[in-house]
PDB file of C-alpha atoms and ligand atoms in Angstrom:
ATOM      1  CA  MET A   1    -132.022 164.791 -75.229  1.00 98.00           C
ATOM      2  CA  ILE A   2    -133.442 164.906 -71.293  1.00 98.00           C
ATOM      3  CA  LEU A   3    -136.655 167.391 -70.782  1.00 98.00           C
ATOM      4  CA  HIS A   4    -136.284 169.468 -67.546  1.00 98.00           C
ATOM      5  CA  HIS A   5    -140.204 168.156 -66.953  1.00 97.00           C
ATOM      6  CA  VAL A   6    -143.285 168.339 -64.145  1.00 96.00           C
ATOM      7  CA  PRO A   7    -146.567 166.624 -64.507  1.00 94.00           C
ATOM      8  CA  GLY A   8    -148.743 169.204 -65.459  1.00 92.00           C
ATOM      9  CA  ALA A   9    -146.349 172.466 -65.861  1.00 95.00           C
ATOM     10  CA  ARG A  10    -145.046 173.739 -69.926  1.00 97.00           C
ATOM     11  CA  SER A  11    -143.366 170.359 -69.857  1.00 98.00           C
ATOM     12  CA  MET A  12    -145.729 168.797 -72.218  1.00 98.00           C
ATOM     13  CA  ARG A  13    -145.609 170.695 -74.761  1.00 98.00           C
ATOM     14  CA  VAL A  14    -142.509 169.617 -75.246  1.00 98.00           C
ATOM     15  CA  LEU A  15    -143.327 166.089 -74.223  1.00 98.00           C
ATOM     16  CA  TRP A  16    -146.060 166.390 -76.639  1.00 98.00           C
ATOM     17  CA  LEU A  17    -144.253 167.424 -79.674  1.00 98.00           C
ATOM     18  CA  ILE A  18    -141.221 164.956 -78.672  1.00 98.00           C
ATOM     19  CA  GLU A  19    -144.076 162.667 -79.773  1.00 98.00           C
ATOM     20  CA  GLU A  20    -145.577 164.210 -82.523  1.00 98.00           C
ATOM     21  CA  LEU A  21    -142.070 163.731 -84.200  1.00 98.00           C
ATOM     22  CA  GLY A  22    -141.021 160.506 -82.763  1.00 98.00           C
ATOM     23  CA  LEU A  23    -138.459 161.290 -80.856  1.00 98.00           C
ATOM     24  CA  ASP A  24    -137.518 160.113 -78.168  1.00 96.00           C
ATOM     25  CA  CYS A  25    -136.026 161.350 -74.355  1.00 98.00           C
ATOM     26  CA  THR A  26    -135.769 160.532 -70.836  1.00 98.00           C
ATOM     27  CA  LEU A  27    -137.380 162.667 -68.536  1.00 98.00           C
ATOM     28  CA  GLN A  28    -135.973 163.519 -65.500  1.00 98.00           C
ATOM     29  CA  ASN A  29    -138.999 164.813 -62.262  1.00 97.00           C
ATOM     30  CA  TRP A  30    -138.513 168.181 -60.139  1.00 97.00           C
ATOM     31  CA  SER A  31    -141.256 169.786 -58.310  1.00 95.00           C
ATOM     32  CA  LEU A  32    -142.964 172.848 -57.803  1.00 92.00           C
ATOM     33  CA  THR A  33    -142.419 173.438 -53.936  1.00 90.00           C
ATOM     34  CA  ASP A  34    -139.688 171.016 -52.602  1.00 96.00           C
ATOM     35  CA  GLY A  35    -137.548 173.560 -53.654  1.00 97.00           C
ATOM     36  CA  GLY A  36    -135.406 171.727 -55.884  1.00 98.00           C
ATOM     37  CA  LEU A  37    -135.648 173.946 -59.386  1.00 98.00           C
ATOM     38  CA  ARG A  38    -133.378 176.951 -57.188  1.00 98.00           C
ATOM     39  CA  SER A  39    -130.573 174.530 -56.607  1.00 98.00           C
ATOM     40  CA  ALA A  40    -127.787 175.678 -58.194  1.00 98.00           C
ATOM     41  CA  ALA A  41    -127.945 172.363 -60.438  1.00 98.00           C
ATOM     42  CA  PHE A  42    -130.904 173.403 -61.739  1.00 98.00           C
ATOM     43  CA  LEU A  43    -130.286 176.928 -62.071  1.00 98.00           C
ATOM     44  CA  ALA A  44    -127.455 175.562 -64.235  1.00 98.00           C
ATOM     45  CA  LEU A  45    -130.283 174.764 -66.618  1.00 98.00           C
ATOM     46  CA  SER A  46    -133.212 177.016 -66.658  1.00 98.00           C
ATOM     47  CA  PRO A  47    -131.859 180.347 -65.121  1.00 98.00           C
ATOM     48  CA  ALA A  48    -135.033 181.436 -63.637  1.00 98.00           C
ATOM     49  CA  GLY A  49    -135.475 177.880 -62.012  1.00 98.00           C
ATOM     50  CA  ARG A  50    -138.736 177.085 -64.358  1.00 98.00           C
ATOM     51  CA  ILE A  51    -139.519 173.957 -66.046  1.00 98.00           C
ATOM     52  CA  PRO A  52    -139.203 172.751 -69.001  1.00 98.00           C
ATOM     53  CA  ALA A  53    -135.019 172.480 -69.471  1.00 98.00           C
ATOM     54  CA  LEU A  54    -134.027 170.143 -72.864  1.00 99.00           C
ATOM     55  CA  GLU A  55    -130.778 169.115 -72.769  1.00 98.00           C
ATOM     56  CA  ILE A  56    -130.193 168.228 -76.579  1.00 98.00           C
ATOM     57  CA  ASP A  57    -126.744 168.661 -79.109  1.00 98.00           C
ATOM     58  CA  GLY A  58    -124.597 169.132 -76.416  1.00 98.00           C
ATOM     59  CA  ARG A  59    -126.521 172.326 -74.477  1.00 98.00           C
ATOM     60  CA  ALA A  60    -129.394 172.589 -72.755  1.00 98.00           C
ATOM     61  CA  ILE A  61    -132.069 175.552 -73.713  1.00 98.00           C
ATOM     62  CA  PHE A  62    -135.308 176.972 -71.615  1.00 98.00           C
ATOM     63  CA  GLU A  63    -138.245 178.975 -72.357  1.00 98.00           C
ATOM     64  CA  SER A  64    -141.347 176.429 -73.960  1.00 98.00           C
ATOM     65  CA  GLY A  65    -141.695 178.465 -76.864  1.00 98.00           C
ATOM     66  CA  ALA A  66    -137.367 178.073 -77.694  1.00 98.00           C
ATOM     67  CA  ILE A  67    -137.221 174.958 -76.849  1.00 98.00           C
ATOM     68  CA  VAL A  68    -140.992 173.909 -79.516  1.00 98.00           C
ATOM     69  CA  GLN A  69    -138.829 176.081 -82.171  1.00 98.00           C
ATOM     70  CA  TYR A  70    -135.313 174.122 -81.957  1.00 98.00           C
ATOM     71  CA  LEU A  71    -136.948 171.298 -82.237  1.00 98.00           C
ATOM     72  CA  THR A  72    -139.052 171.907 -85.503  1.00 98.00           C
ATOM     73  CA  GLU A  73    -135.843 174.035 -86.975  1.00 98.00           C
ATOM     74  CA  ARG A  74    -134.256 171.155 -86.227  1.00 98.00           C
ATOM     75  CA  GLN A  75    -136.430 168.434 -87.523  1.00 98.00           C
ATOM     76  CA  GLY A  76    -137.870 169.778 -90.190  1.00 98.00           C
ATOM     77  CA  ARG A  77    -141.650 169.344 -89.257  1.00 98.00           C
ATOM     78  CA  LEU A  78    -144.027 170.479 -87.486  1.00 98.00           C
ATOM     79  CA  ALA A  79    -144.064 174.187 -88.660  1.00 98.00           C
ATOM     80  CA  PRO A  80    -144.163 176.329 -92.267  1.00 98.00           C
ATOM     81  CA  ALA A  81    -141.367 177.042 -93.315  1.00 97.00           C
ATOM     82  CA  PRO A  82    -140.040 180.957 -93.176  1.00 97.00           C
ATOM     83  CA  GLY A  83    -140.851 182.943 -95.742  1.00 97.00           C
ATOM     84  CA  THR A  84    -143.915 181.590 -96.830  1.00 97.00           C
ATOM     85  CA  PRO A  85    -147.509 182.759 -95.878  1.00 95.00           C
ATOM     86  CA  GLU A  86    -148.316 180.866 -92.842  1.00 98.00           C
ATOM     87  CA  ARG A  87    -144.683 181.104 -90.888  1.00 98.00           C
ATOM     88  CA  ALA A  88    -146.054 184.955 -88.935  1.00 98.00           C
ATOM     89  CA  ASP A  89    -149.332 182.555 -88.306  1.00 98.00           C
ATOM     90  CA  PHE A  90    -147.702 179.961 -87.085  1.00 98.00           C
ATOM     91  CA  LEU A  91    -144.921 182.091 -84.972  1.00 98.00           C
ATOM     92  CA  GLU A  92    -148.308 184.710 -83.715  1.00 98.00           C
ATOM     93  CA  TRP A  93    -149.246 181.612 -81.878  1.00 98.00           C
ATOM     94  CA  LEU A  94    -146.410 180.069 -80.481  1.00 98.00           C
ATOM     95  CA  HIS A  95    -146.362 183.249 -78.385  1.00 98.00           C
ATOM     96  CA  PHE A  96    -150.126 183.268 -77.796  1.00 98.00           C
ATOM     97  CA  ALA A  97    -149.709 180.183 -76.139  1.00 98.00           C
ATOM     98  CA  GLU A  98    -147.515 181.472 -72.832  1.00 98.00           C
ATOM     99  CA  THR A  99    -149.593 184.867 -73.521  1.00 98.00           C
ATOM    100  CA  GLN A 100    -152.114 182.717 -71.971  1.00 98.00           C
ATOM    101  CA  ALA A 101    -149.941 180.018 -70.145  1.00 98.00           C
ATOM    102  CA  ALA A 102    -148.883 183.218 -68.116  1.00 98.00           C
ATOM    103  CA  ILE A 103    -152.721 183.986 -66.856  1.00 98.00           C
ATOM    104  CA  LEU A 104    -153.467 180.567 -66.005  1.00 98.00           C
ATOM    105  CA  GLN A 105    -150.434 180.894 -63.793  1.00 98.00           C
ATOM    106  CA  ASN A 106    -151.382 183.905 -62.359  1.00 98.00           C
ATOM    107  CA  LEU A 107    -154.673 181.891 -60.980  1.00 98.00           C
ATOM    108  CA  ASN A 108    -152.947 178.510 -60.233  1.00 96.00           C
ATOM    109  CA  ILE A 109    -151.314 180.619 -57.240  1.00 96.00           C
ATOM    110  CA  GLN A 110    -154.466 182.529 -56.706  1.00 97.00           C
ATOM    111  CA  HIS A 111    -156.251 179.141 -56.579  1.00 96.00           C
ATOM    112  CA  ILE A 112    -154.526 176.436 -55.613  1.00 94.00           C
ATOM    113  CA  PHE A 113    -150.656 177.750 -54.791  1.00 92.00           C
ATOM    114  CA  LEU A 114    -150.474 180.592 -52.364  1.00 94.00           C
ATOM    115  CA  ARG A 115    -151.086 180.249 -48.835  1.00 90.00           C
ATOM    116  CA  PRO A 116    -152.093 180.866 -46.367  1.00 93.00           C
ATOM    117  CA  PRO A 117    -155.393 181.137 -48.306  1.00 85.00           C
ATOM    118  CA  GLU A 118    -156.524 185.714 -46.795  1.00 90.00           C
ATOM    119  CA  ALA A 119    -153.425 185.678 -48.698  1.00 94.00           C
ATOM    120  CA  ARG A 120    -155.682 185.582 -52.431  1.00 94.00           C
ATOM    121  CA  SER A 121    -156.744 188.417 -53.545  1.00 96.00           C
ATOM    122  CA  PRO A 122    -159.962 188.103 -54.652  1.00 96.00           C
ATOM    123  CA  ALA A 123    -160.588 191.027 -56.728  1.00 96.00           C
ATOM    124  CA  LEU A 124    -157.198 189.825 -58.885  1.00 97.00           C
ATOM    125  CA  MET A 125    -158.743 186.525 -59.800  1.00 98.00           C
ATOM    126  CA  ARG A 126    -161.825 187.868 -61.122  1.00 97.00           C
ATOM    127  CA  LEU A 127    -159.062 190.536 -63.214  1.00 98.00           C
ATOM    128  CA  ASP A 128    -157.256 187.161 -63.784  1.00 98.00           C
ATOM    129  CA  THR A 129    -160.525 185.158 -64.964  1.00 98.00           C
ATOM    130  CA  ARG A 130    -161.749 188.504 -66.870  1.00 98.00           C
ATOM    131  CA  ARG A 131    -158.124 188.527 -68.969  1.00 98.00           C
ATOM    132  CA  LEU A 132    -157.898 184.885 -69.452  1.00 98.00           C
ATOM    133  CA  ALA A 133    -161.675 184.829 -71.188  1.00 98.00           C
ATOM    134  CA  VAL A 134    -160.676 187.290 -73.539  1.00 98.00           C
ATOM    135  CA  THR A 135    -158.001 184.726 -74.956  1.00 99.00           C
ATOM    136  CA  ALA A 136    -160.628 181.613 -74.811  1.00 98.00           C
ATOM    137  CA  ARG A 137    -162.706 183.941 -75.811  1.00 98.00           C
ATOM    138  CA  ALA A 138    -160.125 184.897 -79.934  1.00 98.00           C
ATOM    139  CA  MET A 139    -159.110 181.752 -79.915  1.00 98.00           C
ATOM    140  CA  ASP A 140    -162.716 180.124 -79.753  1.00 98.00           C
ATOM    141  CA  GLN A 141    -163.607 182.535 -82.547  1.00 98.00           C
ATOM    142  CA  HIS A 142    -160.664 181.779 -84.891  1.00 98.00           C
ATOM    143  CA  LEU A 143    -161.315 178.015 -85.232  1.00 98.00           C
ATOM    144  CA  HIS A 144    -164.878 177.829 -85.783  1.00 98.00           C
ATOM    145  CA  GLY A 145    -164.635 175.482 -88.742  1.00 97.00           C
ATOM    146  CA  ARG A 146    -161.026 175.045 -88.323  1.00 98.00           C
ATOM    147  CA  GLU A 147    -159.392 171.454 -86.410  1.00 98.00           C
ATOM    148  CA  THR A 148    -156.107 173.635 -86.095  1.00 98.00           C
ATOM    149  CA  LEU A 149    -154.688 176.587 -85.451  1.00 98.00           C
ATOM    150  CA  LEU A 150    -152.951 176.726 -88.790  1.00 98.00           C
ATOM    151  CA  ALA A 151    -154.055 175.427 -91.612  1.00 98.00           C
ATOM    152  CA  GLU A 152    -152.276 171.997 -90.399  1.00 98.00           C
ATOM    153  CA  PHE A 153    -151.201 169.870 -87.660  1.00 98.00           C
ATOM    154  CA  SER A 154    -148.277 171.680 -86.131  1.00 98.00           C
ATOM    155  CA  ALA A 155    -146.155 172.470 -83.156  1.00 99.00           C
ATOM    156  CA  ALA A 156    -148.093 175.678 -82.536  1.00 98.00           C
ATOM    157  CA  ASP A 157    -151.231 173.389 -81.667  1.00 99.00           C
ATOM    158  CA  CYS A 158    -148.539 171.560 -79.489  1.00 98.00           C
ATOM    159  CA  MET A 159    -148.005 175.357 -77.505  1.00 98.00           C
ATOM    160  CA  PHE A 160    -150.759 175.086 -75.727  1.00 98.00           C
ATOM    161  CA  GLY A 161    -150.024 171.436 -74.793  1.00 97.00           C
ATOM    162  CA  PHE A 162    -150.032 173.269 -70.777  1.00 96.00           C
ATOM    163  CA  ASN A 163    -152.955 175.265 -71.749  1.00 98.00           C
ATOM    164  CA  ILE A 164    -155.458 173.095 -72.758  1.00 97.00           C
ATOM    165  CA  GLU A 165    -155.447 170.754 -69.664  1.00 95.00           C
ATOM    166  CA  ALA A 166    -155.616 174.256 -67.197  1.00 97.00           C
ATOM    167  CA  LEU A 167    -158.517 176.894 -69.170  1.00 98.00           C
ATOM    168  CA  PHE A 168    -161.335 174.727 -68.726  1.00 98.00           C
ATOM    169  CA  ARG A 169    -160.982 174.556 -64.585  1.00 98.00           C
ATOM    170  CA  PHE A 170    -161.250 178.662 -64.888  1.00 98.00           C
ATOM    171  CA  LEU A 171    -163.926 179.048 -67.723  1.00 98.00           C
ATOM    172  CA  PRO A 172    -166.977 177.400 -68.015  1.00 98.00           C
ATOM    173  CA  ARG A 173    -166.417 175.208 -71.044  1.00 98.00           C
ATOM    174  CA  ALA A 174    -170.134 176.070 -72.784  1.00 98.00           C
ATOM    175  CA  ASP A 175    -168.977 179.753 -73.134  1.00 98.00           C
ATOM    176  CA  HIS A 176    -166.274 178.189 -75.303  1.00 98.00           C
ATOM    177  CA  PRO A 177    -167.737 175.417 -77.985  1.00 98.00           C
ATOM    178  CA  ALA A 178    -165.372 175.452 -80.380  1.00 98.00           C
ATOM    179  CA  LEU A 179    -161.450 175.795 -78.467  1.00 98.00           C
ATOM    180  CA  ALA A 180    -163.423 172.718 -75.597  1.00 98.00           C
ATOM    181  CA  ALA A 181    -163.727 171.350 -79.020  1.00 98.00           C
ATOM    182  CA  TYR A 182    -160.336 171.729 -80.361  1.00 98.00           C
ATOM    183  CA  CYS A 183    -159.186 171.195 -76.459  1.00 98.00           C
ATOM    184  CA  ASP A 184    -160.275 167.410 -77.262  1.00 98.00           C
ATOM    185  CA  ARG A 185    -159.894 166.278 -81.091  1.00 98.00           C
ATOM    186  CA  MET A 186    -156.282 167.322 -79.062  1.00 98.00           C
ATOM    187  CA  ARG A 187    -155.937 165.340 -76.433  1.00 97.00           C
ATOM    188  CA  ALA A 188    -157.385 162.516 -78.270  1.00 98.00           C
ATOM    189  CA  ARG A 189    -154.364 162.909 -80.805  1.00 98.00           C
ATOM    190  CA  PRO A 190    -152.488 159.393 -80.422  1.00 98.00           C
ATOM    191  CA  ALA A 191    -149.322 161.206 -79.508  1.00 98.00           C
ATOM    192  CA  TYR A 192    -150.749 163.056 -76.795  1.00 98.00           C
ATOM    193  CA  LEU A 193    -152.590 160.682 -75.185  1.00 98.00           C
ATOM    194  CA  ARG A 194    -148.535 158.923 -75.423  1.00 98.00           C
ATOM    195  CA  ALA A 195    -147.217 162.228 -73.950  1.00 98.00           C
ATOM    196  CA  ALA A 196    -149.793 162.085 -71.817  1.00 97.00           C
ATOM    197  CA  ALA A 197    -149.149 158.662 -70.488  1.00 97.00           C
ATOM    198  CA  ARG A 198    -145.799 159.435 -69.652  1.00 97.00           C
ATOM    199  CA  ALA A 199    -145.616 163.209 -68.146  1.00 96.00           C
ATOM    200  CA  GLY A 200    -147.231 161.243 -64.958  1.00 92.00           C
ATOM    201  CA  GLY A 201    -150.573 162.282 -62.911  1.00 84.00           C
ATOM    202  CA  ASP A 202    -151.123 166.387 -63.168  1.00 81.00           C
ATOM    203  CA  ALA A 203    -149.978 167.767 -59.645  1.00 76.00           C
ATOM    204  CA  ILE A 204    -151.409 170.845 -60.121  1.00 88.00           C
ATOM    205  CA  TYR A 205    -155.070 170.835 -59.986  1.00 92.00           C
ATOM    206  CA  ALA A 206    -157.121 168.482 -57.434  1.00 93.00           C
ATOM    207  CA  ARG A 207    -160.782 169.899 -58.289  1.00 95.00           C
ATOM    208  CA  ASP A 208    -162.195 170.292 -61.951  1.00 96.00           C
ATOM    209  CA  PHE A 209    -163.092 172.979 -61.481  1.00 98.00           C
ATOM    210  CA  TYR A 210    -162.565 176.678 -60.099  1.00 97.00           C
ATOM    211  CA  GLU A 211    -164.883 178.723 -58.612  1.00 96.00           C
ATOM    212  CA  LEU A 212    -164.721 182.381 -58.134  1.00 95.00           C
ATOM    213  CA  PRO A 213    -164.351 183.734 -54.239  1.00 89.00           C
ATOM    214  CA  ASP A 214    -167.138 185.422 -53.138  1.00 82.00           C
ATOM    215  CA  GLY A 215    -166.479 189.168 -51.947  1.00 65.00           C
TER     216      GLY A 215
HETATM  217  N1  LIG B 301    -142.276 180.984 -70.514  1.00 50.83           N
HETATM  218  C1  LIG B 301    -141.198 180.287 -69.614  1.00 50.83           C
HETATM  219  C2  LIG B 301    -142.692 180.345 -68.579  1.00 50.83           C
HETATM  220  C3  LIG B 301    -142.004 178.651 -67.572  1.00 50.83           C
HETATM  221  C4  LIG B 301    -142.243 178.395 -66.593  1.00 50.83           C
HETATM  222  O1  LIG B 301    -143.204 179.372 -65.999  1.00 50.83           O
HETATM  223  N2  LIG B 301    -142.511 177.273 -66.162  1.00 50.83           N
HETATM  224  C5  LIG B 301    -143.254 176.906 -64.193  1.00 50.83           C
HETATM  225  C6  LIG B 301    -144.266 176.060 -65.102  1.00 50.83           C
HETATM  226  S1  LIG B 301    -145.469 175.566 -65.669  1.00 50.83           S
HETATM  227  C7  LIG B 301    -142.068 176.745 -63.822  1.00 50.83           C
HETATM  228  O2  LIG B 301    -141.114 176.395 -63.344  1.00 50.83           O
HETATM  229  N3  LIG B 301    -142.327 177.093 -62.280  1.00 50.83           N
HETATM  230  C8  LIG B 301    -141.799 176.854 -61.116  1.00 50.83           C
HETATM  231  C9  LIG B 301    -141.080 179.183 -60.498  1.00 50.83           C
HETATM  232  O3  LIG B 301    -142.392 180.012 -60.954  1.00 50.83           O
HETATM  233  O4  LIG B 301    -140.697 178.886 -59.529  1.00 50.83           O
HETATM  234  C10 LIG B 301    -141.235 179.023 -70.832  1.00 50.83           C
HETATM  235  O5  LIG B 301    -141.904 178.859 -71.359  1.00 50.83           O
HETATM  236  O6  LIG B 301    -140.971 177.271 -70.979  1.00 50.83           O
END
């Protein structure tokens, strides 16, 4: 199994799940900024040039949600089976993670990657911060009195492996206490810590918190 990976990117979802499942993989590291993700070699694995891709069972799979679902079905673990009452909840959280990640990605682009800084739009940054807060509030309410998204730990939690490192770079933890406690619990799991040690240092964030610009 080869996981195509960038430190701090969505490949953490898959790496964490691989650790939770007790599987092994080789990591192949890429950069978000050197053009490698647009090379023919990488586009053959992931046609939009996005991380992650997983080489497994004689093929490559792209889209982290598809990879996470594939692994749970292949291993028969960490997801409620189709037809069981929690299956729809599982699928909802799997895809909700990507709704939230898309907003985080916009904020990463605006706060970190856009050059020159004058190209940034304070209006878009404010809009996406508000949209992120709506998703965080929904999770915070859901997580009151719960340890995990479903009744037990599942691969749906692993789908937040990118989000939980990013959320509180843009939102105050104090506004979302149940979500903040959940993120801390997830990041303390032994499999998460093993994945984080393998993943390498975060390649995206230079600051703990990114304030909205004036204007
Ligand atoms: N929906 C995709 C999104 C993948 C994605 O956008 N990954 C980011 C890294 S977290 C990426 O590869 N960005 C490079 C780019 O946009 O060129 C998934 O979940 O796999």
